Short mmCIF file of C-alpha atoms in Angstrom, two decimals:
data_model
loop_
_atom_site.label_atom_id
_atom_site.label_comp_id
_atom_site.label_asym_id
_atom_site.label_seq_id
_atom_site.Cartn_x
_atom_site.Cartn_y
_atom_site.Cartn_z
CA MET A 272 86.90 65.17 111.61
CA PRO A 273 86.37 68.54 113.27
CA ILE A 274 86.54 71.76 111.64
CA LYS A 275 90.35 73.39 111.69
CA LEU A 276 90.80 77.09 112.09
CA TYR A 277 94.04 78.61 111.77
CA ASP A 278 94.08 81.38 114.34
CA LEU A 279 96.43 83.96 114.82
CA ALA A 280 98.79 83.74 118.04
CA GLY A 281 101.39 85.69 119.95
CA ALA A 282 104.68 84.60 121.64
CA LYS A 283 102.68 82.03 123.66
CA ASP A 284 100.49 79.69 121.73
CA ASP A 285 97.36 80.40 123.95
CA CYS A 286 97.76 84.34 123.35
CA ARG A 287 94.93 84.57 120.43
CA PHE A 288 94.11 88.15 119.81
CA SER A 289 92.98 88.36 116.12
CA PRO A 290 89.67 90.05 115.98
CA PRO A 291 88.45 88.29 112.62
CA CYS A 292 89.57 85.20 114.24
CA TRP A 293 87.46 85.84 117.17
CA GLN A 294 84.53 86.53 115.17
CA VAL A 295 84.89 83.25 113.42
CA LYS A 296 85.33 81.24 116.83
CA MET A 297 82.19 82.96 118.47
CA ALA A 298 80.24 82.14 115.21
CA LEU A 299 81.52 78.37 115.51
CA LYS A 300 80.33 78.45 119.20
CA HIS A 301 77.00 79.91 118.12
CA LYS A 302 76.53 77.13 115.85
CA GLY A 303 77.66 74.46 118.22
CA LEU A 304 80.29 73.27 116.06
CA ASP A 305 83.53 71.62 117.15
CA VAL A 306 86.68 73.22 116.02
CA GLU A 307 90.27 72.67 116.21
CA GLU A 308 92.04 75.90 116.83
CA ILE A 309 95.56 75.93 115.17
CA PRO A 310 97.94 78.52 116.37
CA TRP A 311 99.51 80.46 113.44
CA ARG A 312 101.97 83.36 113.27
CA PHE A 313 101.84 86.32 110.73
CA THR A 314 105.16 85.12 109.19
CA GLU A 315 104.26 81.33 108.78
CA LYS A 316 102.67 82.06 105.43
CA GLU A 317 103.53 78.57 104.06
CA ALA A 318 101.47 77.04 106.64
CA ILE A 319 98.43 78.45 105.11
CA ALA A 320 99.74 78.54 101.23
CA PHE A 321 97.11 75.95 100.54
CA SER A 322 94.39 78.58 100.87
CA GLY A 323 95.71 80.67 98.28
CA GLN A 324 96.32 83.52 100.10
CA GLY A 325 98.56 84.69 103.59
CA LYS A 326 95.95 85.79 106.28
CA VAL A 327 93.92 84.17 108.89
CA PRO A 328 91.23 83.07 109.64
CA VAL A 329 91.44 80.11 107.45
CA LEU A 330 88.86 77.44 108.00
CA VAL A 331 89.09 73.86 106.92
CA ASP A 332 85.84 71.86 106.90
CA GLY A 333 86.42 68.44 105.42
CA ASP A 334 87.46 69.16 101.90
CA LYS A 335 86.44 72.56 101.74
CA THR A 336 88.77 75.80 102.64
CA VAL A 337 87.26 79.27 103.29
CA VAL A 338 88.80 82.31 103.95
CA ASP A 339 87.98 85.76 105.00
CA SER A 340 85.95 86.16 108.22
CA TRP A 341 82.85 87.36 106.56
CA GLU A 342 82.92 84.47 103.92
CA ILE A 343 83.60 81.93 106.66
CA VAL A 344 80.60 83.06 108.56
CA ARG A 345 78.43 83.17 105.44
CA TYR A 346 79.75 79.69 104.74
CA LEU A 347 78.72 78.53 108.14
CA GLU A 348 75.46 80.18 108.02
CA THR A 349 74.54 78.33 104.59
CA THR A 350 76.10 74.92 105.39
CA TYR A 351 74.82 74.58 108.82
CA ALA A 352 71.53 76.15 108.15
CA ASP A 353 69.89 73.79 110.63
CA ARG A 354 71.77 75.24 113.35
CA PRO A 355 70.82 78.41 115.44
CA SER A 356 71.22 81.13 112.66
CA LEU A 357 73.76 83.99 113.04
CA PHE A 358 71.68 86.29 110.88
CA ASP A 359 67.95 85.50 110.90
CA GLY A 360 67.75 86.26 107.28
CA LYS A 361 69.03 88.88 104.47
CA MET A 362 68.17 91.99 106.46
CA GLY A 363 69.97 90.55 109.65
CA GLU A 364 72.91 89.98 107.54
CA SER A 365 72.93 93.43 106.06
CA GLY A 366 72.77 94.90 109.43
CA ALA A 367 75.79 92.90 110.67
CA LEU A 368 77.77 94.06 107.58
CA PHE A 369 76.96 97.50 108.04
CA ILE A 370 78.18 96.92 111.94
CA LYS A 371 81.44 95.28 110.47
CA PHE A 372 82.05 98.53 108.59
CA TRP A 373 81.41 100.79 111.18
CA CYS A 374 83.64 98.85 113.51
CA LEU A 375 86.40 99.20 110.91
CA GLN A 376 85.94 102.82 110.55
CA ALA A 377 85.09 104.10 114.18
CA ILE A 378 86.27 101.46 116.72
CA ASN A 379 89.33 99.39 115.40
CA PRO A 380 91.46 102.34 114.88
CA ILE A 381 90.83 103.69 118.47
CA ILE A 382 91.40 100.29 120.34
CA PHE A 383 94.55 99.71 118.12
CA GLN A 384 95.95 103.12 119.29
CA ILE A 385 95.13 102.32 123.03
CA ILE A 386 96.55 98.40 122.86
CA LEU A 387 99.35 98.93 120.40
CA PRO A 388 102.29 99.06 122.70
CA ASP A 389 100.85 95.96 124.73
CA LEU A 390 99.93 94.02 121.56
CA PHE A 391 103.43 94.60 120.15
CA GLU A 392 105.03 93.25 123.55
CA HIS A 393 102.67 90.06 123.08
CA LEU A 394 103.94 89.13 119.31
CA HIS A 395 106.10 86.44 118.53
CA SER A 396 109.60 87.74 118.32
CA LYS A 397 109.68 86.32 114.55
CA ASP A 398 106.59 88.24 113.79
CA LYS A 399 107.63 91.74 115.17
CA ALA A 400 109.61 93.07 112.20
CA TYR A 401 106.71 91.96 109.76
CA PHE A 402 104.29 93.56 111.94
CA ARG A 403 106.21 96.86 112.48
CA GLU A 404 106.77 97.09 108.45
CA SER A 405 103.35 96.15 107.33
CA ARG A 406 101.34 98.39 109.93
CA GLU A 407 103.79 101.20 109.37
CA LYS A 408 103.13 101.17 105.81
CA LEU A 409 99.59 101.07 106.24
CA LEU A 410 99.44 103.99 109.05
CA GLY A 411 102.13 106.21 107.30
CA VAL A 412 103.60 106.85 110.77
CA THR A 413 105.72 104.67 113.22
CA LEU A 414 103.91 102.32 115.78
CA GLU A 415 105.22 104.67 118.59
CA GLU A 416 103.90 107.77 116.83
CA PHE A 417 100.48 106.06 116.39
CA ALA A 418 100.07 104.60 119.73
CA ALA A 419 98.25 106.64 122.28
CA PRO A 420 97.33 104.62 125.26
CA ASN A 421 96.04 107.38 127.20
CA ASP A 422 92.77 108.45 128.67
CA ALA A 423 91.77 111.00 126.20
CA THR A 424 91.79 107.71 123.68
CA ILE A 425 89.72 105.81 125.97
CA ALA A 426 87.27 108.79 126.33
CA ALA A 427 87.10 109.17 122.73
CA LEU A 428 86.36 105.06 122.37
CA ARG A 429 83.71 105.39 125.00
CA THR A 430 82.11 108.16 123.09
CA ALA A 431 82.44 106.26 119.42
CA LEU A 432 80.58 103.19 121.08
CA SER A 433 77.70 105.45 121.61
CA PRO A 434 75.50 103.76 119.10
CA LEU A 435 75.99 100.34 120.65
CA ARG A 436 75.35 101.67 123.93
CA GLU A 437 72.00 103.37 122.82
CA VAL A 438 70.90 99.94 121.22
CA LEU A 439 71.83 98.14 124.63
CA GLU A 440 69.49 100.60 126.58
CA ARG A 441 66.52 98.79 124.72
CA GLN A 442 67.67 95.45 124.28
CA PRO A 443 70.28 93.02 125.82
CA TYR A 444 72.10 92.35 122.58
CA LEU A 445 72.68 93.92 119.13
CA GLY A 446 70.66 91.02 117.98
CA GLY A 447 67.59 91.49 120.46
CA GLU A 448 67.15 89.04 123.33
CA GLN A 449 69.96 87.04 121.87
CA PRO A 450 73.24 87.79 120.34
CA TYR A 451 73.75 87.25 116.46
CA PHE A 452 76.73 87.88 114.39
CA ALA A 453 76.92 91.72 114.81
CA ASP A 454 77.54 91.05 118.61
CA TYR A 455 80.35 88.94 118.08
CA ILE A 456 81.81 91.32 115.55
CA VAL A 457 81.99 94.10 118.11
CA PHE A 458 82.64 91.99 121.00
CA ALA A 459 85.83 90.47 118.86
CA LEU A 460 87.51 93.86 119.34
CA PHE A 461 87.31 93.58 123.05
CA GLN A 462 88.81 90.08 122.88
CA TRP A 463 91.50 91.41 120.90
CA ALA A 464 92.20 94.15 123.84
CA ARG A 465 91.81 91.63 126.48
CA ALA A 466 94.26 89.16 125.33
CA VAL A 467 97.15 91.52 125.20
CA SER A 468 96.50 94.50 127.23
CA PRO A 469 95.98 95.29 131.04
CA ILE A 470 94.14 98.67 129.92
CA GLN A 471 90.65 98.96 131.16
CA LEU A 472 88.54 100.47 128.17
CA LEU A 473 85.23 100.37 129.65
CA SER A 474 84.04 101.61 132.90
CA LYS A 475 82.11 98.92 134.98
CA ASP A 476 78.80 101.00 134.96
CA ASP A 477 78.58 101.20 131.44
CA LEU A 478 75.99 99.03 129.50
CA ILE A 479 78.63 97.74 126.98
CA TYR A 480 80.56 96.54 130.10
CA GLY A 481 77.62 94.31 131.14
CA TRP A 482 76.86 93.07 127.38
CA ARG A 483 80.59 92.26 127.39
CA ASP A 484 80.50 90.30 130.39
CA ARG A 485 77.40 88.16 129.28
CA LEU A 486 79.65 87.40 126.24
CA LEU A 487 82.47 86.39 128.12
CA ASP A 488 80.17 84.04 130.00
CA ALA A 489 78.48 82.57 126.94
CA PHE A 490 79.09 78.94 125.55
CA ASN A 491 80.59 78.05 129.17
CA GLY A 492 82.69 80.72 129.57
CA TYR A 493 84.32 79.98 126.08
CA ALA A 494 85.80 83.88 125.61
CA ARG A 495 86.62 84.23 129.54
CA ASN A 496 88.56 81.07 129.67
CA ALA A 497 90.91 82.28 126.90
CA SER A 498 94.19 83.47 127.99
CA GLY A 499 93.57 87.37 128.71
CA TYR A 500 93.88 90.03 131.22
CA PRO A 501 91.09 90.10 133.86
CA VAL A 502 89.64 93.79 132.59
CA MET B 58 39.42 106.69 106.27
CA PRO B 59 43.22 106.99 105.26
CA ILE B 60 46.08 107.23 107.82
CA LYS B 61 46.85 110.83 108.93
CA LEU B 62 50.25 111.92 109.43
CA TYR B 63 51.10 115.37 111.19
CA ASP B 64 54.21 116.26 108.84
CA LEU B 65 56.55 119.38 109.75
CA ALA B 66 56.37 121.92 107.06
CA GLY B 67 58.37 125.41 106.47
CA ALA B 68 57.06 128.49 105.23
CA LYS B 69 55.48 126.87 102.30
CA ASP B 70 53.00 124.17 102.96
CA ASP B 71 54.85 121.75 100.52
CA CYS B 72 58.33 122.29 102.22
CA ARG B 73 58.55 119.05 104.31
CA PHE B 74 61.92 118.61 105.69
CA SER B 75 61.62 116.56 108.93
CA PRO B 76 64.05 113.51 108.97
CA PRO B 77 61.73 111.47 111.25
CA CYS B 78 58.59 112.30 109.18
CA TRP B 79 60.29 111.28 106.01
CA GLN B 80 61.45 107.92 107.78
CA VAL B 81 57.89 107.35 108.35
CA LYS B 82 56.56 108.69 104.96
CA MET B 83 58.65 106.14 103.25
CA ALA B 84 57.58 103.50 105.63
CA LEU B 85 54.15 104.08 104.66
CA LYS B 86 54.97 103.91 101.05
CA HIS B 87 56.68 100.42 101.62
CA LYS B 88 53.72 98.86 103.22
CA GLY B 89 51.54 100.54 100.42
CA LEU B 90 49.24 102.49 102.79
CA ASP B 91 47.54 105.86 101.84
CA VAL B 92 48.25 108.46 103.83
CA GLU B 93 46.83 112.08 104.29
CA GLU B 94 49.99 114.62 105.14
CA ILE B 95 48.95 117.36 107.21
CA PRO B 96 51.51 120.28 107.20
CA TRP B 97 52.19 121.23 110.70
CA ARG B 98 54.72 124.12 112.10
CA PHE B 99 56.98 123.48 115.28
CA THR B 100 54.76 126.20 117.47
CA GLU B 101 51.14 124.41 116.53
CA LYS B 102 51.28 122.58 119.58
CA GLU B 103 47.65 122.52 120.23
CA ALA B 104 46.80 121.09 116.97
CA ILE B 105 48.64 117.80 118.06
CA ALA B 106 47.87 118.16 121.94
CA PHE B 107 45.57 115.30 121.74
CA SER B 108 48.75 112.94 121.05
CA GLY B 109 49.93 113.85 124.52
CA GLN B 110 53.28 115.51 123.39
CA GLY B 111 54.49 118.15 121.08
CA LYS B 112 56.32 116.80 118.55
CA VAL B 113 55.88 115.12 114.77
CA PRO B 114 55.45 112.77 113.42
CA VAL B 115 52.05 111.97 114.91
CA LEU B 116 50.20 109.14 113.10
CA VAL B 117 46.38 108.80 113.53
CA ASP B 118 45.02 105.40 112.35
CA GLY B 119 41.46 105.22 112.90
CA ASP B 120 41.17 105.52 116.72
CA LYS B 121 44.69 104.88 117.29
CA THR B 122 47.30 107.69 117.71
CA VAL B 123 51.06 106.79 117.60
CA VAL B 124 53.90 109.28 118.17
CA ASP B 125 57.76 108.71 118.08
CA SER B 126 59.08 107.65 114.39
CA TRP B 127 60.51 104.57 115.74
CA GLU B 128 57.21 103.54 117.49
CA ILE B 129 55.05 104.47 114.40
CA VAL B 130 57.33 102.27 112.20
CA ARG B 131 57.00 99.30 114.66
CA TYR B 132 53.06 99.81 114.81
CA LEU B 133 53.04 99.80 111.24
CA GLU B 134 55.24 96.67 110.84
CA THR B 135 52.97 94.73 113.46
CA THR B 136 49.69 96.17 112.32
CA TYR B 137 50.09 95.60 108.82
CA ALA B 138 52.15 92.55 109.29
CA ASP B 139 50.67 91.15 105.99
CA ARG B 140 52.14 94.07 103.76
CA PRO B 141 55.83 94.09 102.76
CA SER B 142 58.00 93.83 105.81
CA LEU B 143 60.41 96.86 106.89
CA PHE B 144 62.60 94.55 109.17
CA ASP B 145 62.35 90.89 108.15
CA GLY B 146 62.53 89.81 111.68
CA LYS B 147 64.05 90.79 114.97
CA MET B 148 67.62 91.06 113.80
CA GLY B 149 66.70 93.02 110.69
CA GLU B 150 64.91 95.55 113.10
CA SER B 151 68.05 95.53 115.31
CA GLY B 152 70.26 96.56 112.69
CA ALA B 153 68.15 99.34 111.55
CA LEU B 154 67.85 100.24 115.59
CA PHE B 155 71.71 100.52 115.31
CA ILE B 156 71.70 102.41 112.09
CA LYS B 157 69.21 104.95 113.66
CA PHE B 158 71.55 105.75 116.29
CA TRP B 159 74.80 105.78 114.20
CA CYS B 160 72.88 108.44 112.28
CA LEU B 161 71.88 110.48 115.12
CA GLN B 162 75.84 110.24 116.21
CA ALA B 163 77.64 110.32 113.08
CA ILE B 164 75.73 112.05 110.35
CA ASN B 165 72.56 114.23 111.47
CA PRO B 166 75.28 116.89 113.07
CA ILE B 167 77.29 117.23 110.03
CA ILE B 168 74.31 117.65 107.45
CA PHE B 169 72.75 120.06 110.11
CA GLN B 170 75.91 122.12 110.22
CA ILE B 171 75.99 122.06 106.40
CA ILE B 172 72.17 122.95 105.58
CA LEU B 173 71.43 125.06 108.88
CA PRO B 174 71.44 128.55 106.98
CA ASP B 175 69.09 127.35 104.31
CA LEU B 176 66.97 125.30 106.71
CA PHE B 177 66.49 128.42 108.90
CA GLU B 178 65.63 130.51 105.74
CA HIS B 179 62.86 127.91 104.96
CA LEU B 180 61.17 127.93 108.18
CA HIS B 181 57.84 129.67 108.84
CA SER B 182 58.31 132.73 110.18
CA LYS B 183 56.20 131.97 113.34
CA ASP B 184 58.85 129.19 114.07
CA LYS B 185 61.91 131.12 113.86
CA ALA B 186 62.19 132.20 117.29
CA TYR B 187 61.14 128.58 118.69
CA PHE B 188 63.91 126.82 116.33
CA ARG B 189 66.51 129.45 117.50
CA GLU B 190 65.90 129.09 121.30
CA SER B 191 65.50 125.27 121.37
CA ARG B 192 68.18 124.54 118.87
CA GLU B 193 70.74 127.19 120.51
CA LYS B 194 70.07 125.60 123.89
CA LEU B 195 70.69 121.89 122.82
CA LEU B 196 73.78 123.21 120.81
CA GLY B 197 75.30 125.39 123.43
CA VAL B 198 76.29 127.89 120.80
CA THR B 199 74.03 130.09 118.32
CA LEU B 200 73.06 128.98 115.13
CA GLU B 201 75.60 131.24 113.15
CA GLU B 202 78.28 129.78 115.29
CA PHE B 203 77.31 125.99 114.68
CA ALA B 204 76.46 126.51 110.81
CA ALA B 205 79.70 125.46 108.67
CA PRO B 206 78.31 125.20 104.90
CA ASN B 207 81.63 124.71 103.53
CA ASP B 208 83.72 122.10 101.60
CA ALA B 209 85.43 120.96 104.52
CA THR B 210 82.18 119.75 106.26
CA ILE B 211 81.14 118.29 103.12
CA ALA B 212 84.11 116.41 102.96
CA ALA B 213 83.56 115.27 106.44
CA LEU B 214 80.05 114.18 105.77
CA ARG B 215 81.28 111.93 102.92
CA THR B 216 84.13 110.35 105.03
CA ALA B 217 81.67 109.74 108.06
CA LEU B 218 79.29 107.96 105.31
CA SER B 219 81.96 105.43 104.76
CA PRO B 220 80.13 102.19 106.36
CA LEU B 221 77.17 103.18 104.09
CA ARG B 222 79.25 103.24 101.20
CA GLU B 223 81.06 99.82 101.86
CA VAL B 224 77.64 98.14 102.04
CA LEU B 225 76.78 99.57 98.78
CA GLU B 226 79.77 98.24 97.25
CA ARG B 227 78.40 94.82 98.24
CA GLN B 228 74.53 95.14 97.53
CA PRO B 229 72.37 97.88 96.01
CA TYR B 230 70.59 98.79 99.40
CA LEU B 231 71.31 98.57 103.02
CA GLY B 232 68.70 95.65 103.12
CA GLY B 233 70.07 93.88 100.20
CA GLU B 234 68.50 93.66 96.87
CA GLN B 235 65.64 95.61 98.23
CA PRO B 236 65.40 98.61 100.71
CA TYR B 237 64.43 98.12 104.34
CA PHE B 238 63.51 100.49 107.09
CA ALA B 239 67.38 101.23 107.80
CA ASP B 240 67.74 102.70 104.11
CA TYR B 241 64.81 105.09 104.70
CA ILE B 242 66.49 106.32 107.92
CA VAL B 243 69.34 107.28 106.12
CA PHE B 244 67.84 108.47 103.17
CA ALA B 245 65.37 110.75 105.19
CA LEU B 246 68.56 112.76 106.21
CA PHE B 247 69.24 113.33 102.41
CA GLN B 248 65.36 114.41 101.99
CA TRP B 249 66.09 117.00 104.88
CA ALA B 250 68.69 118.54 102.98
CA ARG B 251 66.97 118.38 99.39
CA ALA B 252 64.04 120.04 100.69
CA VAL B 253 65.61 123.33 101.63
CA SER B 254 69.02 123.52 100.18
CA PRO B 255 70.83 123.74 96.98
CA ILE B 256 74.10 122.39 98.52
CA GLN B 257 75.26 119.34 96.50
CA LEU B 258 76.16 116.84 99.66
CA LEU B 259 77.35 113.81 97.24
CA SER B 260 79.25 113.70 94.28
CA LYS B 261 77.77 112.12 91.37
CA ASP B 262 80.17 109.28 91.10
CA ASP B 263 79.59 108.20 94.82
CA LEU B 264 77.72 104.94 95.29
CA ILE B 265 75.55 106.77 97.64
CA TYR B 266 74.31 109.19 95.11
CA GLY B 267 73.06 106.30 92.87
CA TRP B 268 71.47 104.35 95.96
CA ARG B 269 69.73 107.96 96.85
CA ASP B 270 68.85 108.37 93.34
CA ARG B 271 66.91 104.99 93.18
CA LEU B 272 65.22 105.87 96.37
CA LEU B 273 64.20 109.15 95.10
CA ASP B 274 62.58 107.33 92.22
CA ALA B 275 60.97 104.30 94.52
CA PHE B 276 57.18 104.40 94.96
CA ASN B 277 56.66 106.06 91.37
CA GLY B 278 59.14 109.01 92.36
CA TYR B 279 57.36 109.96 95.54
CA ALA B 280 60.27 111.36 97.20
CA ARG B 281 61.72 112.91 94.07
CA ASN B 282 58.32 114.81 93.35
CA ALA B 283 58.35 116.24 96.64
CA SER B 284 59.13 120.01 96.85
CA GLY B 285 62.87 120.50 97.03
CA TYR B 286 66.16 121.21 95.13
CA PRO B 287 67.39 119.12 92.13
CA VAL B 288 70.66 118.14 93.76
#
């Protein structure tokens, strides 16, 4: 029985934009594990009630249910220790943990500002009221006030990505010669954008563009073949 | 013959404030290596001319000379591979490299704004003109225009440190249960401040304060016993 993953979807079943779900999906590919990806919407709380909470990703592996992207990936690393490592040990895991929080502070909010109108457009109609209410409560402003899909925000994003770019000047991936889980954490944010928005976040001569391109091609083009805009 | 390290000093020989030098010194302690720390000033270019460039840290290990803090630490990791690891493998090294660039982008400039008047005060008189000219050229403004030793800048620093704080909510060091080189990279910035400035950068109830305190105590209080302000 393959692993099951509840994966956030938009109006269309194949529109999969959740960054934490993309983190897990790339980690599953890295481990060479088959997965059944089950489309799920924000308001389908009953479908994942068995997990004891109301958010995806939810991973079901036989009789084991795991929630929270970080816990899922730690579960995969431990349970499938004989397969390619996502962390290469505790210090590798710690670096990825730092990069996760760096993304949450420095990158997520800027990409969210840029893609928000496009993202909202792609949501399932039954999710829109929930999305608006929950996000406006977190942000303290309306979605329309928060959104800023303009050149200045894109420039701010490119500046904020500087530490990633500096590393990529020295090696092809955050992990060195090969990607590790920290690569997938950042890459997941670009898949979030790509799934819903035609806005080009990176210039083609940016090292980060080339890095993203290699990850789009990884695992037989798994991420590139996902529904999205060819940006 | 012990390893020699050319280490930036202020007016007083024991005022050692350089962050890259502190990175190397903590790495040497981590490896359990003895070192002769040689005080050096910005304008003493001839004293390190043998290294083929004009900046410290410069490490001399027998007939081997290594410059650049990152290259020095990689040299120590490789040459003294039988001693406690600074990286625990390539992915650990990659995480530390990312954190190095994160510091340069997000943390160094803010601490520099806060401590700049105190730092300038502690420089050797023969270095002050060089320091002013080189830094003002980099900054594009005068030192006085750049400096901002006020509560707003301290608040900005505490916010900028959020990814470190988030990791420390889950484990005692960036490296996990024990410090690794990434811990020393960030810690070196606090030693930079501590050597020259009485300004308290962290509140005592901040997890980062406790982390810094443990690193001050490490290696028999090596960093705490260095000349500095008890902040």
